[in-house]
Coordinates of C-alpha atoms and ligand atoms in Angstrom, one line a residue:
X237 CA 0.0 0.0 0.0
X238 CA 1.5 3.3 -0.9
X239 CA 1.7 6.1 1.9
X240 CA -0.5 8.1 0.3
X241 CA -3.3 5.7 0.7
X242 CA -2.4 4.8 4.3
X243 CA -2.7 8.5 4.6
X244 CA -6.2 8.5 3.5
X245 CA -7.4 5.2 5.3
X246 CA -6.1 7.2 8.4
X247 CA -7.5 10.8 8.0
X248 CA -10.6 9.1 7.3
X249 CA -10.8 6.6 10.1
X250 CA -9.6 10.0 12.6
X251 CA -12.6 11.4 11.3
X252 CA -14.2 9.0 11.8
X253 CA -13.8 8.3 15.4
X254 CA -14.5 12.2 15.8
X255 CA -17.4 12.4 14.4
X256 CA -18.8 9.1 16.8
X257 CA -16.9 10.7 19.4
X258 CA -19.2 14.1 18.5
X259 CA -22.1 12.7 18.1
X260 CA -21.8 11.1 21.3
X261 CA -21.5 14.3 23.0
X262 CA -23.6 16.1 21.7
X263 CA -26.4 14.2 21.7
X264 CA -29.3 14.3 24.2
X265 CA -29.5 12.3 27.4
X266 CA -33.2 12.1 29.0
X267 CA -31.4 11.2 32.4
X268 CA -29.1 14.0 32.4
X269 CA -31.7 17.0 31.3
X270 CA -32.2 19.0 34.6
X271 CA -35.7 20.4 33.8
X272 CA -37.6 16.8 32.2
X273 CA -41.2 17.7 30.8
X274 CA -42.9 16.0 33.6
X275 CA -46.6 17.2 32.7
X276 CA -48.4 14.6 32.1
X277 CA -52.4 15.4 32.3
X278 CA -54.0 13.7 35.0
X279 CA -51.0 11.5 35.7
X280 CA -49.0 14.5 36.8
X281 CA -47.5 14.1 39.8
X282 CA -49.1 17.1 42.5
X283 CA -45.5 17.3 43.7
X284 CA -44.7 19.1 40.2
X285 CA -47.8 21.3 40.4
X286 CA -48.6 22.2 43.8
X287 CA -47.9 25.8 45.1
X288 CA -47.1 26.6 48.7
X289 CA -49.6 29.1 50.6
X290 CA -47.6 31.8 52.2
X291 CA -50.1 33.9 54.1
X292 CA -53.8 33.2 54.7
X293 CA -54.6 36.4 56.7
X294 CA -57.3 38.8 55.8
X295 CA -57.1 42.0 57.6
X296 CA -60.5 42.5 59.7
X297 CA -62.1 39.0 58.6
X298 CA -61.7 35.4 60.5
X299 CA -61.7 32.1 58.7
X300 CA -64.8 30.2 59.8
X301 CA -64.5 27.2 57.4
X302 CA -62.9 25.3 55.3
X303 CA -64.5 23.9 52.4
X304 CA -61.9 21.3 50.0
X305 CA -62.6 18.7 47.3
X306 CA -59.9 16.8 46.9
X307 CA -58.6 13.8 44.2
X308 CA -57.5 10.5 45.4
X309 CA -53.8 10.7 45.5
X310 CA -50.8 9.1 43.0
X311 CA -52.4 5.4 41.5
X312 CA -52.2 2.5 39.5
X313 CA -53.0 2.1 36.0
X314 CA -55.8 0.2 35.2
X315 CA -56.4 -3.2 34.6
X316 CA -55.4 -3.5 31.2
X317 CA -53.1 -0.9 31.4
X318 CA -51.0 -3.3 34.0
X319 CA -51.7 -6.3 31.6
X320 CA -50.0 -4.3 28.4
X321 CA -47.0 -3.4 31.0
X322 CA -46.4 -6.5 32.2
X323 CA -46.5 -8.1 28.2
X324 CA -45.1 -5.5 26.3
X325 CA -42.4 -3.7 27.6
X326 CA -40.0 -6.5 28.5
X327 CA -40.0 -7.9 25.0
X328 CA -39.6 -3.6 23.7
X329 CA -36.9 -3.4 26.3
X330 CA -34.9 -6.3 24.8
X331 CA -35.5 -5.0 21.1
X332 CA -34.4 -1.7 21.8
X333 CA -31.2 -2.9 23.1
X334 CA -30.8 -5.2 20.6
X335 CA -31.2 -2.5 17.8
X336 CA -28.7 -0.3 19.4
X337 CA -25.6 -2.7 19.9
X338 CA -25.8 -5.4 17.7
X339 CA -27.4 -3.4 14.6
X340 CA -26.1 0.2 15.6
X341 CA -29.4 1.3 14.8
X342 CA -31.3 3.9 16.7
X343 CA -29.7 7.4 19.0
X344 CA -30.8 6.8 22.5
X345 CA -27.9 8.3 24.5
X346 CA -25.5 5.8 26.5
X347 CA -26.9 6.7 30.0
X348 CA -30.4 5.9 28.7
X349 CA -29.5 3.0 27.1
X350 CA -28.1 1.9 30.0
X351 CA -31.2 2.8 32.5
X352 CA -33.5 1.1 29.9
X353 CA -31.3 -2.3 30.5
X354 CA -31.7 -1.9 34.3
X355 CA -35.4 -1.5 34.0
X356 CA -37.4 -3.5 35.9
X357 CA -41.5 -3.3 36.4
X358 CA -42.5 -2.6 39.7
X359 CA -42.3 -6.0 41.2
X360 CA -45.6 -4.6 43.7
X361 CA -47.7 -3.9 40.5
X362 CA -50.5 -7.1 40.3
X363 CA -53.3 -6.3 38.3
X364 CA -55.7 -6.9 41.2
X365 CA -54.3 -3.8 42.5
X366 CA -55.7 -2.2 39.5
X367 CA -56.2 2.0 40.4
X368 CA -55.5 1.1 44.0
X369 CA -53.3 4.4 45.6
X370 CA -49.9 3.7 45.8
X371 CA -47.3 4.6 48.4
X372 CA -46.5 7.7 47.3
X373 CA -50.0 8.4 46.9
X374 CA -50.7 8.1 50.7
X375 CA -47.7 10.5 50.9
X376 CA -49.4 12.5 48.9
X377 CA -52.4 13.0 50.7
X378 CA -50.9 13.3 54.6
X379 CA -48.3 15.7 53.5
X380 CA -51.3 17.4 52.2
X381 CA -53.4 17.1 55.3
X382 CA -49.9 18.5 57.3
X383 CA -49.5 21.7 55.5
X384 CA -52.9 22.9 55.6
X385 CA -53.5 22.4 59.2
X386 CA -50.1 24.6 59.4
X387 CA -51.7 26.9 56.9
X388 CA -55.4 27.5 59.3
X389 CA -54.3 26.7 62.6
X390 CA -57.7 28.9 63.6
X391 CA -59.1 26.0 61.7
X392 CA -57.5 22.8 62.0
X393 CA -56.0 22.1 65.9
X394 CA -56.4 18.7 67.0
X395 CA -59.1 15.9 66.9
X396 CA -61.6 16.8 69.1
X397 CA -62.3 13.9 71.6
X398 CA -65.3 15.4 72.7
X399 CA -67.2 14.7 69.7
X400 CA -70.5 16.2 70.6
X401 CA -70.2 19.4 68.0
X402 CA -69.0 17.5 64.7
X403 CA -66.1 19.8 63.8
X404 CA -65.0 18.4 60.9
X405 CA -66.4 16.4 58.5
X406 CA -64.6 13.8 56.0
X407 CA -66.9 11.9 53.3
X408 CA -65.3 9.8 50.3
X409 CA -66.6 7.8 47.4
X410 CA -67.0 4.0 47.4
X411 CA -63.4 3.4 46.3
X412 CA -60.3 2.5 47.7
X413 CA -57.9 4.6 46.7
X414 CA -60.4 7.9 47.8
X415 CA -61.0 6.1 51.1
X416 CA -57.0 5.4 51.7
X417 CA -56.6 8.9 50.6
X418 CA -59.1 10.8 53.2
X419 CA -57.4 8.1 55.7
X420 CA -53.8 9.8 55.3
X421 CA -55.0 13.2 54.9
X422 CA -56.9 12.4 58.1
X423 CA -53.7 11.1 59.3
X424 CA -51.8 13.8 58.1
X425 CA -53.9 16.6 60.0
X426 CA -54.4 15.0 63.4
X427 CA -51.5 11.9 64.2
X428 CA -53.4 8.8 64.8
X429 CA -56.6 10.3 66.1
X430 CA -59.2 7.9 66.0
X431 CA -61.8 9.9 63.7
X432 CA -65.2 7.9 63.8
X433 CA -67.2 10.5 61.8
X434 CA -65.9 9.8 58.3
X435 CA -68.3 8.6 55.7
X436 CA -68.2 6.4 52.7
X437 CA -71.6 6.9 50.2
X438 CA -71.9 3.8 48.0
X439 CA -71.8 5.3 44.1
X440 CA -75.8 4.6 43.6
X441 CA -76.7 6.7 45.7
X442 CA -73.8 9.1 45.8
X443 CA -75.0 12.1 44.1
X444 CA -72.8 14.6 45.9
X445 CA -69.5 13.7 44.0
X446 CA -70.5 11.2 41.8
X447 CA -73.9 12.3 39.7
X448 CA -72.1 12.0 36.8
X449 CA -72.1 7.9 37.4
X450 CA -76.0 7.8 38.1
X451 CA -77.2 10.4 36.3
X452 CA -78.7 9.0 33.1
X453 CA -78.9 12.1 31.0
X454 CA -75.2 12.9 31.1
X455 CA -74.5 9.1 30.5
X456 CA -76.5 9.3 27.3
X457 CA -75.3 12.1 26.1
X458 CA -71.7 11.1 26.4
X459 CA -72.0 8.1 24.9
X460 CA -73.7 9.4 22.0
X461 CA -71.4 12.5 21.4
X462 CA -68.6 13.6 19.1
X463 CA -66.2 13.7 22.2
X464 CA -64.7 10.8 20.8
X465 CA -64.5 11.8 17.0
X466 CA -61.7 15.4 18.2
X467 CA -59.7 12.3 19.8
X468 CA -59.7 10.0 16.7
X469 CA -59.3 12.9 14.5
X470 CA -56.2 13.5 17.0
X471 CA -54.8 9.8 17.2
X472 CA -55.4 9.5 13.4
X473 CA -53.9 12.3 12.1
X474 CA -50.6 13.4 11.0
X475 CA -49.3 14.7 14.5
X476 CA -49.7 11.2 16.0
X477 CA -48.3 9.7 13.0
X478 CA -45.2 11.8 13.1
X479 CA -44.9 10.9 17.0
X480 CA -44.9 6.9 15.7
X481 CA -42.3 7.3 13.1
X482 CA -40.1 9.4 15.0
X483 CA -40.3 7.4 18.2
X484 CA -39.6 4.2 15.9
X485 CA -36.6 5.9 14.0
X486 CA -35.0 6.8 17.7
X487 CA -35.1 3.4 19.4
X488 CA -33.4 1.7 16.3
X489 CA -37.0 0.0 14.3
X490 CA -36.9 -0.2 10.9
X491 CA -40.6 -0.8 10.9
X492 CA -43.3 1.4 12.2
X493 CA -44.0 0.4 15.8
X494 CA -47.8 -0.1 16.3
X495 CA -49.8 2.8 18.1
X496 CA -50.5 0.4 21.1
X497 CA -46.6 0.2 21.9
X498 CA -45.9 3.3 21.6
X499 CA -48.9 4.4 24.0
X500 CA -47.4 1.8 26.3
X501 CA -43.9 3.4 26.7
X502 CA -45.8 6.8 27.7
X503 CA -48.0 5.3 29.8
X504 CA -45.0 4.0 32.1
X505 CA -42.9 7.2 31.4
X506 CA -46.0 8.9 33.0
X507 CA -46.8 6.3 36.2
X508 CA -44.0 5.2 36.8
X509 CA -42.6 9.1 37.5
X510 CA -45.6 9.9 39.3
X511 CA -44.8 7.0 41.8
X512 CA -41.1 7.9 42.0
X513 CA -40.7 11.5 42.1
X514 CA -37.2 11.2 42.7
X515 CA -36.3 9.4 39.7
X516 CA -37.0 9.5 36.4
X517 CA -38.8 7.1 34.0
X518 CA -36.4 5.3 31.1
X519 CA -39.0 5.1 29.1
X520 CA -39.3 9.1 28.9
X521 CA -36.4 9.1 26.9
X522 CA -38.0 7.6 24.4
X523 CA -40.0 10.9 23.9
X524 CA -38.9 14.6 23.0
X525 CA -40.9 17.2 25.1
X526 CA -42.7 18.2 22.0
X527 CA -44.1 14.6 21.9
X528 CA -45.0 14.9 25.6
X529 CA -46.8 17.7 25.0
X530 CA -49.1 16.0 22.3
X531 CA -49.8 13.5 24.4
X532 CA -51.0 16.1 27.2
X533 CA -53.1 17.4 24.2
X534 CA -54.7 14.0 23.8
X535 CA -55.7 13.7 27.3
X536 CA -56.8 17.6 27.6
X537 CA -59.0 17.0 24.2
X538 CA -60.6 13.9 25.7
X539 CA -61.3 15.2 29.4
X540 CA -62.9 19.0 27.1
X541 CA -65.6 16.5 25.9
X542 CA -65.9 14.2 28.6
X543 CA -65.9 16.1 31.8
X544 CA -66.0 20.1 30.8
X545 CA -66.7 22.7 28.6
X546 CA -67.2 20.4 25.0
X547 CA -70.5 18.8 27.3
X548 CA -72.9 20.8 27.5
X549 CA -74.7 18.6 30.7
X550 CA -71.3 19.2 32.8
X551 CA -72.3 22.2 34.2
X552 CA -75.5 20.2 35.8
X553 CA -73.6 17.3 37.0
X554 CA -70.9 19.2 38.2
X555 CA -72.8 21.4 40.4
X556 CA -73.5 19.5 43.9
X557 CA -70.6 20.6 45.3
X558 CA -71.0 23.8 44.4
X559 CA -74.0 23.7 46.1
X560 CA -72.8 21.8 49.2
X561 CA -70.5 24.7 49.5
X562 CA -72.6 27.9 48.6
X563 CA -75.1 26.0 51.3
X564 CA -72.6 26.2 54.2
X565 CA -70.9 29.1 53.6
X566 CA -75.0 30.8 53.7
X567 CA -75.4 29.5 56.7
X568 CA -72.2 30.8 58.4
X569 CA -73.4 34.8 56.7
X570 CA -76.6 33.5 58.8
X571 CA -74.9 33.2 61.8
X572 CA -75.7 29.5 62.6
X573 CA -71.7 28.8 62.9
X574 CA -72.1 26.9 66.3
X575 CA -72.9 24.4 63.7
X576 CA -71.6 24.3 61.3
X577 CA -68.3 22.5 61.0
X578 CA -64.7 23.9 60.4
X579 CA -63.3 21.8 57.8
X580 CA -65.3 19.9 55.1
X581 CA -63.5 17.4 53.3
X582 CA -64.7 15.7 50.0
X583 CA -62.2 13.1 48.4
X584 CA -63.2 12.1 45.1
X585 CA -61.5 12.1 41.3
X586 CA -60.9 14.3 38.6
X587 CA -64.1 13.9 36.8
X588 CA -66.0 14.9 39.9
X589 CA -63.3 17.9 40.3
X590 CA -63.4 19.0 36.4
X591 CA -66.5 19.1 36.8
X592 CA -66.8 21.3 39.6
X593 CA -64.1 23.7 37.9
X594 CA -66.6 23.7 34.6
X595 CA -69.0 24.8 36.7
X596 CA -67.8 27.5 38.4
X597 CA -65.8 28.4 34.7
X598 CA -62.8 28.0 35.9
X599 CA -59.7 27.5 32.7
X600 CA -62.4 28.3 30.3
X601 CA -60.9 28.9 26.5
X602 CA -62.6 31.7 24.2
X603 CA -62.1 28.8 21.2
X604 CA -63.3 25.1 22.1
X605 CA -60.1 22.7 21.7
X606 CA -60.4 20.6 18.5
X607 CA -57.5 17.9 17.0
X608 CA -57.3 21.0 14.6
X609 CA -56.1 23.9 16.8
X610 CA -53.3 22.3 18.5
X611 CA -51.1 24.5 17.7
X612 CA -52.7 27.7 18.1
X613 CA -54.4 26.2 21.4
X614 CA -50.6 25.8 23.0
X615 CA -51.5 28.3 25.8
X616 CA -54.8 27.1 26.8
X617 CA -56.5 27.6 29.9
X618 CA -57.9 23.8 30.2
X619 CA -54.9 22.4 30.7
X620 CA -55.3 18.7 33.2
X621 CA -51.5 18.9 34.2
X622 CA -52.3 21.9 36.1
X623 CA -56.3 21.9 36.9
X624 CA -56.6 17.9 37.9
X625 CA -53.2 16.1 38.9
X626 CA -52.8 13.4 41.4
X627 CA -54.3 15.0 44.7
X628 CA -55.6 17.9 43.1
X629 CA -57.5 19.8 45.2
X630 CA -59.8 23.4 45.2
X631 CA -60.1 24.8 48.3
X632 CA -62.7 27.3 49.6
X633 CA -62.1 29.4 53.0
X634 CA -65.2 31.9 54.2
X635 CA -64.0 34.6 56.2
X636 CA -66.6 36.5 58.3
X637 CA -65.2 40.1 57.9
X638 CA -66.0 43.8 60.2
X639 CA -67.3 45.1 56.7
X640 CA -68.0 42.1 54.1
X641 CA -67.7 38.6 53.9
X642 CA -65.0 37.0 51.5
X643 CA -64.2 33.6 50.3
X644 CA -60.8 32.5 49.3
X645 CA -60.2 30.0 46.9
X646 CA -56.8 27.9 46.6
X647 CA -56.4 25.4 43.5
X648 CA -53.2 23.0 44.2
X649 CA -52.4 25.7 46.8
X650 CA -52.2 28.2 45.0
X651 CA -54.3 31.5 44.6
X652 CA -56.8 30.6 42.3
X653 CA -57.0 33.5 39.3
X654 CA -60.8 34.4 39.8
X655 CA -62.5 37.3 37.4
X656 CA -63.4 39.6 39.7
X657 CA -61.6 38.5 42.4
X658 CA -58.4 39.9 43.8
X659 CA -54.9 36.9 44.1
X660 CA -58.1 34.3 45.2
X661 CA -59.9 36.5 47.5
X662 CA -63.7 37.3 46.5
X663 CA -66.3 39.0 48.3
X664 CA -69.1 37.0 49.3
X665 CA -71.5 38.9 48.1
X666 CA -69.7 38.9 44.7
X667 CA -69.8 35.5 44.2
X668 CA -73.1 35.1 44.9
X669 CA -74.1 37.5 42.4
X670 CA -71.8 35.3 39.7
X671 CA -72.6 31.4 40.3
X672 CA -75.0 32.1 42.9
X673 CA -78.3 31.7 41.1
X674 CA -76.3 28.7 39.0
X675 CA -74.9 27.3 42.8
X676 CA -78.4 27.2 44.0
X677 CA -80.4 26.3 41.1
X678 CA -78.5 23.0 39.9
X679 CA -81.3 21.9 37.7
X680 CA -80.0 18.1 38.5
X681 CA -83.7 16.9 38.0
X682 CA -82.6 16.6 34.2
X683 CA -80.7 13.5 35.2
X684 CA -84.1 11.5 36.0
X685 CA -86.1 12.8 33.2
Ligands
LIG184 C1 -50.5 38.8 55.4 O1 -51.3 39.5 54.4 C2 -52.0 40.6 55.0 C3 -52.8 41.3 53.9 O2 -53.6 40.3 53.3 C4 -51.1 41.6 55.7 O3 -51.8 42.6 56.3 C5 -50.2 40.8 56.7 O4 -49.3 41.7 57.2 C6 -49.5 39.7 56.1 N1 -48.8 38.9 57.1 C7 -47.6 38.4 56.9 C8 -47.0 37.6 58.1 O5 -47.0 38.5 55.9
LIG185 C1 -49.6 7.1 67.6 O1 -50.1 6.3 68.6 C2 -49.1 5.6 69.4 C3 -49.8 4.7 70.4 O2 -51.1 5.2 70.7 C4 -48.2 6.7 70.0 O3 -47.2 6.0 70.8 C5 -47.6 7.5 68.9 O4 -46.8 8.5 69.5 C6 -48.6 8.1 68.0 N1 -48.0 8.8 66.9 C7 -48.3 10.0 66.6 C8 -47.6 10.6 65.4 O5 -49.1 10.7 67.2
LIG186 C1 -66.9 8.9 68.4 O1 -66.1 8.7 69.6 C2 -66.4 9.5 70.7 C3 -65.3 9.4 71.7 O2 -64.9 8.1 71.8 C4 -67.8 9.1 71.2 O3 -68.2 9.9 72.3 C5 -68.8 9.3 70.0 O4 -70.1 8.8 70.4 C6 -68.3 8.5 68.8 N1 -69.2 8.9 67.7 C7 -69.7 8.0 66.8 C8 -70.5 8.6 65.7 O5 -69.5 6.8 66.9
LIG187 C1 -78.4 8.7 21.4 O1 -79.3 9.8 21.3 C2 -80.5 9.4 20.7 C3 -81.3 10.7 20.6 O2 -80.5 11.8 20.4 C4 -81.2 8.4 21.6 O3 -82.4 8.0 21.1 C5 -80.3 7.2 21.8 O4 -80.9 6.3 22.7 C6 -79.0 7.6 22.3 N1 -78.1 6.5 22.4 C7 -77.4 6.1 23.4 C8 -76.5 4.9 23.3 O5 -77.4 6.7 24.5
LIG188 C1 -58.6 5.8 13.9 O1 -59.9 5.8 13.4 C2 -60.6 4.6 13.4 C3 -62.0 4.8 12.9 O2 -62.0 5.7 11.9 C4 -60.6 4.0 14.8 O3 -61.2 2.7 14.7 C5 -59.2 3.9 15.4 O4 -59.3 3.4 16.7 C6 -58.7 5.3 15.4 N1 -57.4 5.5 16.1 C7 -56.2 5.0 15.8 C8 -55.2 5.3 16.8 O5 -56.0 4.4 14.8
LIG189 C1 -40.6 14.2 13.9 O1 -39.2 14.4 13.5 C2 -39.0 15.4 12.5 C3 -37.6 15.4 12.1 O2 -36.8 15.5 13.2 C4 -39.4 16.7 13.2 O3 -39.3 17.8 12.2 C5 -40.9 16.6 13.6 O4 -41.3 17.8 14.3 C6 -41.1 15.5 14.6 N1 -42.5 15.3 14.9 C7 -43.0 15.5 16.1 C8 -44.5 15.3 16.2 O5 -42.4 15.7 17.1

């Protein structure tokens, strides 16, 4: 071989080696990106979304009562969810491997690649735990419970063991991950009080915080609407299509995975870093934050039409606890606080609380959400990440002022953005004047008729 050509062989294998060597480092590594996209709709973890309330004091006014509906803490995936988990993503773990090292195909980053081997599913996940609360979701809830009885200590003290004046009242749905969750709350605000005055309404006749599961107008309607068609249109169209492609180009395929795979992946990117929220998902790498951000689309477009603003019987089944509230909160302007209690506690899910936001018209857009607008809809107000995470919550304080009344209103604890309110604060009689007549008029005997 003449120098020359050893020459070239050489340049070109230095170049070579610097160009693996620079792609290497410049490409992107999920586990080492300080600020992941960690929204994920309803699957959000509340430790990414909850605020912390600095100062509850109104000058001339006392806190009377506090009012809260509140969503079952971090979960499980459903049943078939768990089933698609435990069967898929083993064999897709393998393959992506695989198509990395021994075909050189695909750009996760080393450190991914290397978190993705080392995977394991939950060993505690069993699919007869299906959308039972998990550990972190008791944590979730008694954390909760700890920093608002530090935010109203007027309100919250101890468990009374005199329990002739009901002081607080705590009332779930028929579920177990709602009844665990008002447990640790419950444990959360009082220690290991023994609280005997907790209540657990069986769904059929639960038509506080769940109408929307008896009441037969609402059912028909949303199984007859279009809800469904904005999702397909969304699934089916070119953004989702894009998202298959380029998930399949970047974990080495050479064929198209199928939809149902790629759902998988996100799915356990989401769960599994709402149940760890120290650690991070290896099947988030898998996804650019653009993709993540579709996928918080789909969700948003399917809870619009479900459980808000794209149905137009939400505002009927989602007023009860409206109601419930404007009811109390009446009879303390009344003066019959002797008893009334100090703390009302609902714990329920995010149906009943998008519902209750719809009703009051709380994150409502100017231009419904449609598989269409995605793009101009990227600053939406109806956005599930932020309204209805894991142990969202909306809290309601009345204040009996020297002047007027107010109400303060808290979602995730933080100041909830009110028209015609001031940082959360509203005067009572200012409210009543905007949802009252809709609070006390909840037209729910459309749901027998
Ligand atoms: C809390 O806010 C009120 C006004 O709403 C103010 O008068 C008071 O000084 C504040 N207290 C603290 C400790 O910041
Ligand atoms: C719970 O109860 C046990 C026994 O009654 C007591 O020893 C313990 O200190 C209590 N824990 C808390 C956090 O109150
Ligand atoms: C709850 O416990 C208290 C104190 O042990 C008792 O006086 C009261 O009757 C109990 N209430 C109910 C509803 O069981
Ligand atoms: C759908 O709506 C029609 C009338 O609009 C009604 O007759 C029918 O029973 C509904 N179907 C379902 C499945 O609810
Ligand atoms: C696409 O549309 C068809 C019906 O038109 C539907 O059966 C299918 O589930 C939709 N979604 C996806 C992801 O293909
Ligand atoms: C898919 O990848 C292409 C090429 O990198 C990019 O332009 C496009 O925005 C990606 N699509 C989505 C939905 O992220």
């Amino acid at each position: 071989m003449s120098s020359e050509k050893l020459f070239a062989i050489l340049i070109a294998c230095l170049c070579l080696t610097n160009e693996l060597a620079l792609s290497e480092a410049v490409k992107y590594c999920y586990s080492d990106d300080e600020h992941p996209y960690l929204q994920a709709g309803t699957k959000t973890a509340y430790e990414v979304e909850h605020g912390i309330i600095k100062n509850t004091t109104v000058p001339n006014c006392k806190p009377m009562q506090i009012w809260m509906l509140i969503r079952h803490g971090t979960r499980n995936p459903g049943k078939e969810e768990i089933k698609n988990m435990k069967h898929n993503l083993p064999e897709l773990q393998q393959k992506i491997i695989k198509n990395h090292e021994q075909y050189r195909k695909g750009s996760l980053c080393k450190k991914d690649l290397e978190k993705l081997r080392t995977w394991k599913l939950d060993a505690n996940l069993d699919k007869h735990k299906h959308k039972h609360l998990t550990a972190q979701g008791k944590k979730d809830l008694s954390s909760l419970g700890a920093r608002f009885k530090d935010y109203f200590p007027e309100l919250l003290q101890s468990y009374p063991l005199d329990s002739s004046r009901r002081k607080y009242k705590f009332r779930s749905t028929d579920i177990e991950r709602t009844i665990v969750s008002m447990d640790s709350f419950i444990n959360g605000l009082f220690g290991n009080a023994t609280v005997n005055n907790t209540e657990v309404v069986p769904t059929s006749k639960d038509t506080l915080l769940q109408l929307y599961k008896i009441c037969k107008s609402w059912l028909d309607q949303v199984s007859n609407s279009s809800d469904k068609n904005e999702v397909d249109k969304l699934l089916n169209g070119s953004l989702f299509s894009e998202i298959i492609g380029n998930v399949s180009q970047r974990l080495g395929f050479s064929h198209r995975l199928s939809f149902d795979d790629v759902l998988i992946m996100y799915t356990a990117c989401s769960f599994e870093n709402a149940w760890h929220i120290d650690e991070r998902s290896p099947w988030c790498a898998a996804f650019t934050k653009g993709e993540k951000e579709i996928f918080e689309y789909e969700e948003d477009l399917y809870c619009y039409y479900y459980s808000s603003y794209g149905q137009i019987l939400s505002s009927v089944v989602g007023c009860p606890p409206l109601q419930d509230m404007f009811n109390h909160f009446t009879k303390l302007e009344n003066g019959d606080s002797n008893e009334e209690p100090q703390g009302i506690f609902y714990f329920a899910h995010s149906t009943t609380l998008q519902l209750l936001l719809t009703t009051m018209e709380i994150a409502k857009d100017s231009v419904p959400l449609k598989a269409s607008n995605y793009e101009t809809m990227r600053n939406r107000k109806w956005r599930t990440s932020r309204l209805a995470p894991f142990a969202a919550n909306l809290a309601a304080v009345f204040y009996k002022c020297d002047s007027s009344n107010k109400v303060r209103l808290y979602l995730n604890e933080k100041p909830l953005h009110y028209e015609g309110c001031e940082a959360g604060v509203c005067d009572w009689e200012y409210l009543k004047k905007k949802i009252g007549f809709k609070a006390f008029n909840c037209n729910t005997n459309i749901c027998t008729k």
